[in-house]
Amino acid sequence: MLLRHTSAEPVERTGLMINPAKTCQPIGAMYAALGLHGCLPHSHGSQGCCAYHRSALTRHYREPVMAATSSFTEGASVFGGQANLLQAIDNIFTVYDPEVIAVHTTCLSETIGDDLNQIAIKAKDEGKVPEGKYVIHASTPSYVGSHVTGFANMVQGMVSAFSASTGKRNETLNIIPGYVEPSDMEEIKRMASLMGLKTIVFPDTSNVLNAPQTGKFRMYPKGGVTVAEMKATGDSKATIALGPLASDLAARKLDTLCKVPCHTQELPIGLQATDRFVDTLRKVGGVSVPESIAVERGKLLDVMTDMQAWFYQKRVALFGDPDSLVSLVEFLVALDMHPVHVVTGTPGKAFEQKIRELTAHLPVPVNVKAHGDLFLLHQWMKKEPVDLLMGNTYGKYMARDEDLPFVRFGFPIFDRVGHSYFPTVGYMGGIRLMEKILDALLDRKDRDSPEESFELVI
Ligand code: SF4
């Protein structure tokens, strides 16, 4: 009864958030920056912000996340952080030798009004940025948006800093994978390569935040999109942006700067969304879908058929990020499940509209809220109970109080290990997701079955 004060009757609230279903912008910006090879993220604010962002990422990925900070104290808070950032840039290039410093703002530096672009130019003019090295930046005030918009802003910053057109278009496709796990980025690359396509995936945290244990510490792991690749994105044939909220901004920037046409679509989670991704790769890349992809799709379909009986009309409560929830809800509906309560902490009414469209034909009422919180979700669950809860680590308290099966999905996951090594995107990711859901449902069924119906074979 950890949440014993949660009442079943929701009350309209405008000025109070209780257990927000999101985290702060700089975490997303830091995550995106780690997907650039040789990059050191830099938090322009106080040490506390940077420590929180690093620890959130380190706990989720179980990898040491390196980042620097402008270390604001009282002086910087009053007079601005320019002097701190100039000193930091000098120190970082001297001591840690990254190829790129990716600076993001925090609530404090945004409130002061520090101009990162002007400071980055000043640093270069004063010779603090060595030849062939870069300082890129993004504005990420955390009193608006969420970690997903922070990610989007930093990816846009990468495009603004590097993408350039030589005037010679080539056959490469840019793919912006969205705010997904490193394993998902790996899976997106694998699928594109099975289709015979040359791609530049950015950012790319695979082999950075799920890197192999080699016994040696590497400040800058082998993975990540390189600066040379980022520069080349301006000559690519097209950009496929996965997850509108996380990826569309950068894709449009690239279109504006270098006239690279963009195709934005939902994250390829589940059958239909993956079908659309494969179809876009086929059309934009001008290739045929190979047998190997068709086989993977067939396997997903087969498992869907095998499991469908246990999913049928199960009521699900979900919370997380808009891009992943939209695809997940579509997938659950395809599995004949009923996603009845859906909450994201990230603001944006388009999310509510999209979820309503996807669930319009269900024979049950659906509650959906953007910029909502876990308190509201819990109230909905108390009033109209569900069979399953899906969301990040913070859902475990509600699952325990309501005695519900719980599938961990999204960011952050602090209390389980291994999620960054297995994808949930693509056809194979869909199978893994279904396995996790069915395991949770059947473990609960086994626990609650009387002895005479405790079956060995289901
Ligand atoms: S919400 Fe603002 S002050 Fe708090 S950790 Fe995030 S950036 Fe820092």
CSV table of C-alpha atoms and ligand atoms in Angstrom, one decimal:
chain,number,residue,atom,x,y,z
A,1,MET,CA,0.0,0.0,0.0
A,2,LEU,CA,2.7,2.4,-0.9
A,3,LEU,CA,0.3,4.7,-2.7
A,4,ARG,CA,-2.5,4.4,-0.1
A,5,HIS,CA,-3.5,8.0,-0.5
A,6,THR,CA,-4.5,7.7,-4.1
A,7,SER,CA,-8.2,8.1,-4.3
A,8,ALA,CA,-10.4,6.5,-6.9
A,9,GLU,CA,-12.1,9.7,-7.9
A,10,PRO,CA,-10.1,11.9,-10.2
A,11,VAL,CA,-10.3,15.6,-9.5
A,12,GLU,CA,-9.5,18.2,-12.2
A,13,ARG,CA,-6.0,19.6,-11.5
A,14,THR,CA,-4.3,22.4,-13.3
A,15,GLY,CA,-1.4,23.5,-11.1
A,16,LEU,CA,-0.2,20.2,-9.6
A,17,MET,CA,1.7,17.3,-11.1
A,18,ILE,CA,2.0,14.1,-9.0
A,19,ASN,CA,4.5,11.6,-10.2
A,20,PRO,CA,5.0,12.9,-13.7
A,21,ALA,CA,5.1,10.4,-16.5
A,22,LYS,CA,8.2,12.0,-18.1
A,23,THR,CA,11.7,13.2,-17.2
A,24,CYS,CA,13.6,16.4,-18.0
A,25,GLN,CA,14.8,17.7,-21.4
A,26,PRO,CA,18.6,17.5,-20.8
A,27,ILE,CA,18.4,13.7,-20.3
A,28,GLY,CA,17.2,13.3,-23.8
A,29,ALA,CA,19.8,15.8,-25.1
A,30,MET,CA,22.5,13.9,-23.3
A,31,TYR,CA,21.3,10.6,-24.6
A,32,ALA,CA,21.3,11.9,-28.2
A,33,ALA,CA,24.8,13.4,-27.8
A,34,LEU,CA,26.1,10.0,-26.7
A,35,GLY,CA,25.1,8.7,-30.1
A,36,LEU,CA,27.7,10.9,-31.8
A,37,HIS,CA,31.1,9.2,-31.9
A,38,GLY,CA,33.7,10.9,-29.7
A,39,CYS,CA,31.3,13.3,-28.2
A,40,LEU,CA,31.3,14.5,-24.6
A,41,PRO,CA,27.9,15.8,-23.5
A,42,HIS,CA,28.0,19.0,-21.5
A,43,SER,CA,25.4,20.3,-19.2
A,44,HIS,CA,25.3,24.1,-19.0
A,45,GLY,CA,23.9,24.5,-15.5
A,46,SER,CA,24.6,23.4,-12.0
A,47,GLN,CA,26.4,20.2,-11.0
A,48,GLY,CA,23.2,18.8,-9.5
A,49,CYS,CA,21.4,18.8,-12.9
A,50,CYS,CA,24.3,17.0,-14.6
A,51,ALA,CA,24.6,14.5,-11.8
A,52,TYR,CA,20.9,13.6,-12.0
A,53,HIS,CA,21.0,13.3,-15.8
A,54,ARG,CA,24.1,11.1,-15.7
A,55,SER,CA,22.8,8.9,-13.0
A,56,ALA,CA,19.4,8.4,-14.8
A,57,LEU,CA,21.2,7.3,-17.9
A,58,THR,CA,23.8,5.2,-16.1
A,59,ARG,CA,21.1,3.4,-14.1
A,60,HIS,CA,19.0,2.6,-17.1
A,61,TYR,CA,21.8,1.5,-19.4
A,62,ARG,CA,24.2,0.1,-16.8
A,63,GLU,CA,27.1,1.8,-18.5
A,64,PRO,CA,29.2,4.6,-17.2
A,65,VAL,CA,27.8,7.8,-18.8
A,66,MET,CA,30.4,10.5,-19.1
A,67,ALA,CA,29.3,14.2,-19.2
A,68,ALA,CA,30.8,17.5,-18.1
A,69,THR,CA,29.1,20.5,-16.5
A,70,SER,CA,29.5,24.3,-16.3
A,71,SER,CA,29.2,23.9,-12.5
A,72,PHE,CA,27.1,27.0,-11.9
A,73,THR,CA,27.4,28.5,-8.4
A,74,GLU,CA,25.8,31.7,-7.1
A,75,GLY,CA,27.9,34.0,-9.3
A,76,ALA,CA,26.9,32.3,-12.6
A,77,SER,CA,23.3,32.1,-11.4
A,78,VAL,CA,23.3,35.9,-11.2
A,79,PHE,CA,25.6,37.1,-13.9
A,80,GLY,CA,25.2,34.3,-16.4
A,81,GLY,CA,27.3,31.2,-17.2
A,82,GLN,CA,29.4,32.5,-20.1
A,83,ALA,CA,32.7,32.5,-18.2
A,84,ASN,CA,32.1,29.0,-16.8
A,85,LEU,CA,31.3,27.6,-20.2
A,86,LEU,CA,34.3,29.2,-21.9
A,87,GLN,CA,36.6,27.8,-19.2
A,88,ALA,CA,34.9,24.4,-19.4
A,89,ILE,CA,35.4,24.2,-23.2
A,90,ASP,CA,39.1,25.0,-22.7
A,91,ASN,CA,39.5,22.4,-19.9
A,92,ILE,CA,37.5,19.7,-21.7
A,93,PHE,CA,39.5,19.8,-24.9
A,94,THR,CA,42.7,19.9,-23.0
A,95,VAL,CA,42.0,17.1,-20.5
A,96,TYR,CA,39.4,14.8,-22.2
A,97,ASP,CA,40.1,15.4,-25.8
A,98,PRO,CA,36.7,14.7,-27.3
A,99,GLU,CA,36.0,15.3,-31.0
A,100,VAL,CA,32.8,17.2,-30.1
A,101,ILE,CA,31.4,18.9,-27.1
A,102,ALA,CA,27.6,18.8,-27.2
A,103,VAL,CA,26.3,21.5,-24.9
A,104,HIS,CA,22.7,21.6,-23.7
A,105,THR,CA,21.1,24.1,-21.4
A,106,THR,CA,19.2,23.5,-18.2
A,107,CYS,CA,16.3,25.3,-16.5
A,108,LEU,CA,18.8,27.7,-14.8
A,109,SER,CA,20.8,28.8,-17.8
A,110,GLU,CA,17.7,29.2,-19.9
A,111,THR,CA,16.1,31.4,-17.2
A,112,ILE,CA,19.2,33.5,-17.1
A,113,GLY,CA,19.1,33.7,-20.9
A,114,ASP,CA,22.6,32.5,-21.8
A,115,ASP,CA,23.1,32.5,-25.6
A,116,LEU,CA,24.9,29.3,-26.4
A,117,ASN,CA,25.4,30.1,-30.0
A,118,GLN,CA,27.2,33.4,-29.1
A,119,ILE,CA,29.3,31.6,-26.4
A,120,ALA,CA,30.3,28.8,-28.9
A,121,ILE,CA,31.4,31.4,-31.4
A,122,LYS,CA,33.3,33.3,-28.7
A,123,ALA,CA,35.1,30.1,-27.7
A,124,LYS,CA,36.2,29.5,-31.3
A,125,ASP,CA,37.3,33.1,-31.7
A,126,GLU,CA,39.4,32.9,-28.5
A,127,GLY,CA,41.1,29.7,-29.8
A,128,LYS,CA,39.6,27.4,-27.2
A,129,VAL,CA,38.3,25.0,-29.8
A,130,PRO,CA,41.2,23.1,-31.5
A,131,GLU,CA,41.3,22.7,-35.2
A,132,GLY,CA,39.0,19.8,-36.4
A,133,LYS,CA,37.0,19.8,-33.1
A,134,TYR,CA,33.5,21.1,-32.6
A,135,VAL,CA,31.2,22.6,-30.1
A,136,ILE,CA,27.5,22.0,-30.9
A,137,HIS,CA,24.5,23.0,-28.8
A,138,ALA,CA,20.8,22.7,-28.1
A,139,SER,CA,18.3,24.6,-26.0
A,140,THR,CA,16.7,22.3,-23.6
A,141,PRO,CA,14.8,24.2,-20.8
A,142,SER,CA,13.1,21.6,-18.7
A,143,TYR,CA,10.0,23.6,-17.7
A,144,VAL,CA,8.7,22.8,-21.2
A,145,GLY,CA,8.6,19.5,-23.1
A,146,SER,CA,10.3,16.3,-21.8
A,147,HIS,CA,13.3,14.1,-22.3
A,148,VAL,CA,11.9,13.3,-25.8
A,149,THR,CA,11.8,16.9,-26.9
A,150,GLY,CA,15.3,17.3,-25.4
A,151,PHE,CA,16.4,14.4,-27.6
A,152,ALA,CA,14.7,16.1,-30.6
A,153,ASN,CA,16.4,19.4,-30.0
A,154,MET,CA,19.9,17.9,-29.7
A,155,VAL,CA,19.4,15.8,-32.9
A,156,GLN,CA,18.4,19.0,-34.6
A,157,GLY,CA,21.5,20.7,-33.2
A,158,MET,CA,23.6,17.9,-34.7
A,159,VAL,CA,22.1,18.6,-38.1
A,160,SER,CA,22.5,22.3,-37.8
A,161,ALA,CA,26.2,21.9,-36.9
A,162,PHE,CA,27.3,19.3,-39.4
A,163,SER,CA,24.9,18.5,-42.3
A,164,ALA,CA,26.1,20.0,-45.5
A,165,SER,CA,25.3,19.5,-49.2
A,166,THR,CA,28.1,19.2,-51.7
A,167,GLY,CA,25.5,19.3,-54.5
A,168,LYS,CA,26.1,15.7,-55.4
A,169,ARG,CA,23.1,13.5,-54.3
A,170,ASN,CA,23.9,9.8,-53.5
A,171,GLU,CA,21.9,6.7,-52.7
A,172,THR,CA,22.4,6.7,-49.0
A,173,LEU,CA,19.3,7.0,-46.7
A,174,ASN,CA,19.4,8.9,-43.4
A,175,ILE,CA,17.5,7.2,-40.6
A,176,ILE,CA,16.7,9.1,-37.4
A,177,PRO,CA,15.7,6.2,-35.1
A,178,GLY,CA,13.8,8.2,-32.5
A,179,TYR,CA,14.1,7.9,-28.7
A,180,VAL,CA,14.7,4.1,-28.6
A,181,GLU,CA,17.1,1.7,-27.0
A,182,PRO,CA,20.6,1.2,-28.5
A,183,SER,CA,19.4,-2.4,-29.4
A,184,ASP,CA,16.6,-0.8,-31.3
A,185,MET,CA,19.0,1.4,-33.3
A,186,GLU,CA,21.0,-1.8,-34.0
A,187,GLU,CA,17.9,-3.6,-35.2
A,188,ILE,CA,16.8,-0.7,-37.5
A,189,LYS,CA,20.3,-0.8,-39.1
A,190,ARG,CA,20.1,-4.6,-39.4
A,191,MET,CA,16.8,-4.4,-41.2
A,192,ALA,CA,17.9,-1.7,-43.6
A,193,SER,CA,21.0,-3.7,-44.3
A,194,LEU,CA,19.0,-6.9,-45.0
A,195,MET,CA,17.2,-4.8,-47.6
A,196,GLY,CA,20.5,-3.9,-49.2
A,197,LEU,CA,20.4,-0.2,-48.3
A,198,LYS,CA,23.3,2.0,-47.3
A,199,THR,CA,22.2,4.1,-44.4
A,200,ILE,CA,23.4,6.7,-41.9
A,201,VAL,CA,21.6,6.3,-38.6
A,202,PHE,CA,21.9,9.2,-36.3
A,203,PRO,CA,22.1,9.4,-33.4
A,204,ASP,CA,23.3,5.9,-32.9
A,205,THR,CA,23.9,4.8,-29.3
A,206,SER,CA,24.4,1.1,-30.2
A,207,ASN,CA,27.9,0.0,-29.1
A,208,VAL,CA,28.0,3.0,-26.9
A,209,LEU,CA,25.4,2.3,-24.2
A,210,ASN,CA,25.3,-1.5,-24.9
A,211,ALA,CA,29.0,-1.9,-25.6
A,212,PRO,CA,30.8,-5.2,-25.0
A,213,GLN,CA,32.9,-5.7,-21.8
A,214,THR,CA,36.5,-5.7,-23.0
A,215,GLY,CA,38.2,-5.1,-19.6
A,216,LYS,CA,39.3,-1.7,-20.7
A,217,PHE,CA,37.7,1.6,-20.0
A,218,ARG,CA,37.0,3.7,-23.1
A,219,MET,CA,36.0,7.3,-22.6
A,220,TYR,CA,34.6,7.3,-26.1
A,221,PRO,CA,33.3,3.8,-27.1
A,222,LYS,CA,33.5,2.6,-30.6
A,223,GLY,CA,29.9,3.2,-31.6
A,224,GLY,CA,28.1,6.3,-32.6
A,225,VAL,CA,27.6,8.2,-35.9
A,226,THR,CA,30.8,9.9,-36.9
A,227,VAL,CA,31.2,13.6,-37.7
A,228,ALA,CA,32.1,12.6,-41.3
A,229,GLU,CA,28.9,10.7,-41.6
A,230,MET,CA,26.9,13.5,-40.1
A,231,LYS,CA,28.4,15.9,-42.6
A,232,ALA,CA,27.5,13.5,-45.4
A,233,THR,CA,23.8,13.4,-44.4
A,234,GLY,CA,23.3,16.5,-46.5
A,235,ASP,CA,24.0,14.5,-49.7
A,236,SER,CA,21.7,11.6,-48.9
A,237,LYS,CA,18.8,10.6,-51.0
A,238,ALA,CA,16.2,11.0,-48.3
A,239,THR,CA,15.7,10.9,-44.5
A,240,ILE,CA,13.3,8.5,-42.7
A,241,ALA,CA,12.4,10.0,-39.3
A,242,LEU,CA,11.0,7.4,-36.9
A,243,GLY,CA,8.8,8.8,-34.1
A,244,PRO,CA,7.4,12.2,-35.0
A,245,LEU,CA,8.1,13.9,-31.7
A,246,ALA,CA,11.7,12.8,-31.4
A,247,SER,CA,12.8,12.8,-35.0
A,248,ASP,CA,10.7,15.1,-37.2
A,249,LEU,CA,12.4,18.3,-36.1
A,250,ALA,CA,15.9,17.2,-37.3
A,251,ALA,CA,14.5,15.7,-40.5
A,252,ARG,CA,12.8,18.9,-41.4
A,253,LYS,CA,15.9,20.9,-40.6
A,254,LEU,CA,17.9,18.7,-42.9
A,255,ASP,CA,15.3,19.2,-45.6
A,256,THR,CA,15.5,23.0,-45.1
A,257,LEU,CA,19.3,23.1,-45.0
A,258,CYS,CA,20.2,20.6,-47.7
A,259,LYS,CA,16.9,19.8,-49.5
A,260,VAL,CA,17.0,16.2,-48.4
A,261,PRO,CA,13.3,15.1,-48.5
A,262,CYS,CA,12.0,13.6,-45.3
A,263,HIS,CA,9.5,10.8,-44.5
A,264,THR,CA,8.2,10.9,-40.9
A,265,GLN,CA,6.4,8.0,-39.5
A,266,GLU,CA,5.7,6.2,-36.2
A,267,LEU,CA,8.2,4.0,-34.5
A,268,PRO,CA,8.3,0.5,-36.0
A,269,ILE,CA,6.9,-1.2,-32.9
A,270,GLY,CA,4.4,-4.0,-33.8
A,271,LEU,CA,3.2,-5.5,-37.0
A,272,GLN,CA,1.6,-2.6,-38.8
A,273,ALA,CA,4.1,0.1,-37.9
A,274,THR,CA,7.0,-2.2,-38.9
A,275,ASP,CA,5.2,-3.0,-42.2
A,276,ARG,CA,5.0,0.7,-42.9
A,277,PHE,CA,8.7,1.1,-42.1
A,278,VAL,CA,9.7,-1.7,-44.4
A,279,ASP,CA,7.4,-0.3,-47.1
A,280,THR,CA,9.0,3.2,-46.8
A,281,LEU,CA,12.5,1.6,-47.0
A,282,ARG,CA,11.3,-0.3,-50.1
A,283,LYS,CA,9.8,2.7,-51.8
A,284,VAL,CA,12.4,5.4,-50.9
A,285,GLY,CA,15.3,3.1,-51.3
A,286,GLY,CA,14.0,1.6,-54.6
A,287,VAL,CA,14.6,-2.0,-53.5
A,288,SER,CA,12.5,-5.1,-53.1
A,289,VAL,CA,11.7,-6.7,-49.8
A,290,PRO,CA,14.0,-9.7,-49.4
A,291,GLU,CA,12.9,-13.2,-48.3
A,292,SER,CA,14.7,-12.8,-45.0
A,293,ILE,CA,12.4,-9.9,-44.0
A,294,ALA,CA,9.3,-11.7,-45.2
A,295,VAL,CA,10.4,-14.7,-43.0
A,296,GLU,CA,10.7,-12.5,-39.9
A,297,ARG,CA,7.3,-11.0,-40.6
A,298,GLY,CA,5.8,-14.5,-41.0
A,299,LYS,CA,7.3,-15.5,-37.6
A,300,LEU,CA,5.7,-12.5,-35.9
A,301,LEU,CA,2.4,-13.4,-37.5
A,302,ASP,CA,2.7,-17.0,-36.4
A,303,VAL,CA,3.4,-16.0,-32.8
A,304,MET,CA,0.5,-13.5,-32.8
A,305,THR,CA,-1.8,-16.4,-33.8
A,306,ASP,CA,-0.3,-18.7,-31.2
A,307,MET,CA,-0.7,-16.2,-28.4
A,308,GLN,CA,-3.9,-14.5,-29.4
A,309,ALA,CA,-6.3,-16.5,-27.2
A,310,TRP,CA,-4.6,-15.2,-24.0
A,311,PHE,CA,-4.5,-11.6,-25.2
A,312,TYR,CA,-8.1,-11.4,-26.2
A,313,GLN,CA,-9.9,-8.5,-24.6
A,314,LYS,CA,-7.3,-8.1,-21.8
A,315,ARG,CA,-7.6,-4.6,-20.4
A,316,VAL,CA,-4.3,-2.7,-20.4
A,317,ALA,CA,-3.1,0.6,-18.7
A,318,LEU,CA,-0.1,2.2,-20.3
A,319,PHE,CA,2.2,5.2,-19.7
A,320,GLY,CA,5.4,6.4,-21.4
A,321,ASP,CA,6.6,8.5,-24.3
A,322,PRO,CA,4.2,9.6,-27.1
A,323,ASP,CA,6.1,8.1,-30.0
A,324,SER,CA,6.4,4.6,-28.5
A,325,LEU,CA,2.9,4.6,-27.0
A,326,VAL,CA,1.2,5.3,-30.3
A,327,SER,CA,2.8,2.3,-31.9
A,328,LEU,CA,2.4,0.2,-28.9
A,329,VAL,CA,-1.3,1.0,-28.7
A,330,GLU,CA,-1.7,0.1,-32.3
A,331,PHE,CA,0.0,-3.2,-31.7
A,332,LEU,CA,-2.1,-4.1,-28.7
A,333,VAL,CA,-5.2,-3.4,-30.6
A,334,ALA,CA,-4.0,-5.7,-33.3
A,335,LEU,CA,-3.5,-8.4,-30.6
A,336,ASP,CA,-7.2,-7.9,-29.6
A,337,MET,CA,-6.2,-6.3,-26.4
A,338,HIS,CA,-8.0,-3.3,-25.0
A,339,PRO,CA,-5.7,-0.4,-24.1
A,340,VAL,CA,-8.2,1.5,-21.9
A,341,HIS,CA,-6.0,4.0,-19.9
A,342,VAL,CA,-3.1,5.7,-21.7
A,343,VAL,CA,-1.0,8.5,-20.2
A,344,THR,CA,2.0,10.4,-21.4
A,345,GLY,CA,3.8,13.1,-19.4
A,346,THR,CA,4.9,14.8,-22.5
A,347,PRO,CA,2.6,17.7,-23.6
A,348,GLY,CA,0.9,17.7,-27.0
A,349,LYS,CA,-2.7,17.3,-27.9
A,350,ALA,CA,-1.9,15.4,-31.1
A,351,PHE,CA,-1.1,12.4,-29.0
A,352,GLU,CA,-4.6,12.3,-27.5
A,353,GLN,CA,-6.1,12.6,-31.0
A,354,LYS,CA,-3.9,9.8,-32.4
A,355,ILE,CA,-4.7,7.4,-29.5
A,356,ARG,CA,-8.4,8.1,-29.9
A,357,GLU,CA,-8.3,7.3,-33.6
A,358,LEU,CA,-6.5,4.0,-33.0
A,359,THR,CA,-9.0,2.9,-30.3
A,360,ALA,CA,-12.1,4.4,-31.8
A,361,HIS,CA,-13.6,1.0,-32.8
A,362,LEU,CA,-13.0,-0.7,-29.4
A,363,PRO,CA,-16.2,-1.7,-27.6
A,364,VAL,CA,-14.9,-0.1,-24.4
A,365,PRO,CA,-14.3,3.6,-23.3
A,366,VAL,CA,-10.7,4.7,-23.5
A,367,ASN,CA,-9.1,7.3,-21.2
A,368,VAL,CA,-6.2,9.2,-22.7
A,369,LYS,CA,-4.2,12.1,-21.4
A,370,ALA,CA,-1.1,14.0,-22.6
A,371,HIS,CA,0.8,15.9,-20.0
A,372,GLY,CA,-0.7,13.6,-17.5
A,373,ASP,CA,0.8,12.0,-14.4
A,374,LEU,CA,0.9,8.6,-12.7
A,375,PHE,CA,-1.5,9.7,-10.0
A,376,LEU,CA,-4.2,10.2,-12.6
A,377,LEU,CA,-3.4,6.9,-14.2
A,378,HIS,CA,-3.7,5.1,-10.9
A,379,GLN,CA,-7.0,6.8,-10.2
A,380,TRP,CA,-8.3,5.5,-13.5
A,381,MET,CA,-7.1,2.0,-12.7
A,382,LYS,CA,-8.8,2.0,-9.4
A,383,LYS,CA,-12.1,3.2,-10.9
A,384,GLU,CA,-12.0,0.9,-14.0
A,385,PRO,CA,-9.6,-2.0,-13.2
A,386,VAL,CA,-7.2,-3.5,-15.8
A,387,ASP,CA,-5.5,-6.9,-16.3
A,388,LEU,CA,-2.1,-5.5,-17.1
A,389,LEU,CA,0.1,-2.4,-16.6
A,390,MET,CA,2.9,-1.4,-19.0
A,391,GLY,CA,5.3,1.4,-18.5
A,392,ASN,CA,8.7,2.3,-17.0
A,393,THR,CA,10.1,1.4,-13.6
A,394,TYR,CA,7.9,3.9,-11.8
A,395,GLY,CA,4.9,1.8,-12.5
A,396,LYS,CA,5.9,-0.9,-10.1
A,397,TYR,CA,4.3,0.9,-7.1
A,398,MET,CA,0.9,1.0,-8.8
A,399,ALA,CA,1.3,-2.6,-10.0
A,400,ARG,CA,2.1,-3.7,-6.4
A,401,ASP,CA,-0.8,-1.8,-4.9
A,402,GLU,CA,-3.3,-3.1,-7.5
A,403,ASP,CA,-1.8,-6.6,-7.6
A,404,LEU,CA,-1.3,-6.4,-11.3
A,405,PRO,CA,1.0,-8.1,-13.8
A,406,PHE,CA,3.5,-5.4,-14.9
A,407,VAL,CA,5.6,-5.3,-18.1
A,408,ARG,CA,8.4,-2.8,-18.1
A,409,PHE,CA,8.6,-0.8,-21.3
A,410,GLY,CA,10.1,2.6,-22.0
A,411,PHE,CA,12.5,4.9,-20.2
A,412,PRO,CA,13.7,4.7,-17.5
A,413,ILE,CA,14.0,1.2,-16.3
A,414,PHE,CA,16.1,1.1,-13.1
A,415,ASP,CA,15.1,-2.1,-11.5
A,416,ARG,CA,15.8,-4.6,-14.3
A,417,VAL,CA,18.8,-5.3,-16.5
A,418,GLY,CA,19.3,-6.3,-20.1
A,419,HIS,CA,16.6,-4.3,-21.8
A,420,SER,CA,19.2,-2.3,-23.8
A,421,TYR,CA,20.5,-5.5,-25.4
A,422,PHE,CA,17.2,-6.7,-26.9
A,423,PRO,CA,15.1,-4.7,-29.4
A,424,THR,CA,11.3,-4.1,-29.3
A,425,VAL,CA,11.2,-2.6,-32.8
A,426,GLY,CA,10.9,-4.6,-36.0
A,427,TYR,CA,9.3,-8.0,-36.4
A,428,MET,CA,11.7,-9.7,-34.1
A,429,GLY,CA,11.2,-7.0,-31.5
A,430,GLY,CA,7.5,-7.5,-31.8
A,431,ILE,CA,7.9,-11.2,-30.8
A,432,ARG,CA,10.0,-10.3,-27.8
A,433,LEU,CA,7.3,-7.8,-26.7
A,434,MET,CA,4.6,-10.4,-27.0
A,435,GLU,CA,6.7,-12.9,-25.1
A,436,LYS,CA,7.1,-10.4,-22.2
A,437,ILE,CA,3.4,-9.6,-22.1
A,438,LEU,CA,2.3,-13.3,-22.2
A,439,ASP,CA,4.8,-14.3,-19.6
A,440,ALA,CA,3.5,-11.6,-17.3
A,441,LEU,CA,-0.1,-12.7,-17.9
A,442,LEU,CA,0.5,-16.4,-17.5
A,443,ASP,CA,2.8,-16.1,-14.5
A,444,ARG,CA,-0.1,-14.4,-12.8
A,445,LYS,CA,-2.6,-17.0,-14.0
A,446,ASP,CA,-0.3,-19.8,-12.6
A,447,ARG,CA,0.0,-17.9,-9.3
A,448,ASP,CA,-3.7,-17.6,-8.9
A,449,SER,CA,-4.8,-21.0,-10.3
A,450,PRO,CA,-6.3,-23.5,-7.9
A,451,GLU,CA,-4.4,-26.8,-7.9
A,452,GLU,CA,-6.9,-28.7,-10.1
A,453,SER,CA,-6.4,-26.2,-12.9
A,454,PHE,CA,-2.6,-25.5,-12.5
A,455,GLU,CA,-1.7,-26.8,-15.9
A,456,LEU,CA,1.6,-28.1,-17.2
A,457,VAL,CA,0.7,-27.6,-20.8
A,458,ILE,CA,-1.3,-24.6,-21.8
B,1,SF4,S1,14.3,19.9,-14.3
B,1,SF4,FE1,15.7,21.6,-14.7
B,1,SF4,S2,16.7,22.0,-12.7
B,1,SF4,FE2,15.8,19.9,-12.6
B,1,SF4,S3,17.4,18.5,-13.2
B,1,SF4,FE3,16.2,19.0,-15.0
B,1,SF4,S4,17.3,20.7,-16.0
B,1,SF4,FE4,18.0,20.6,-13.8
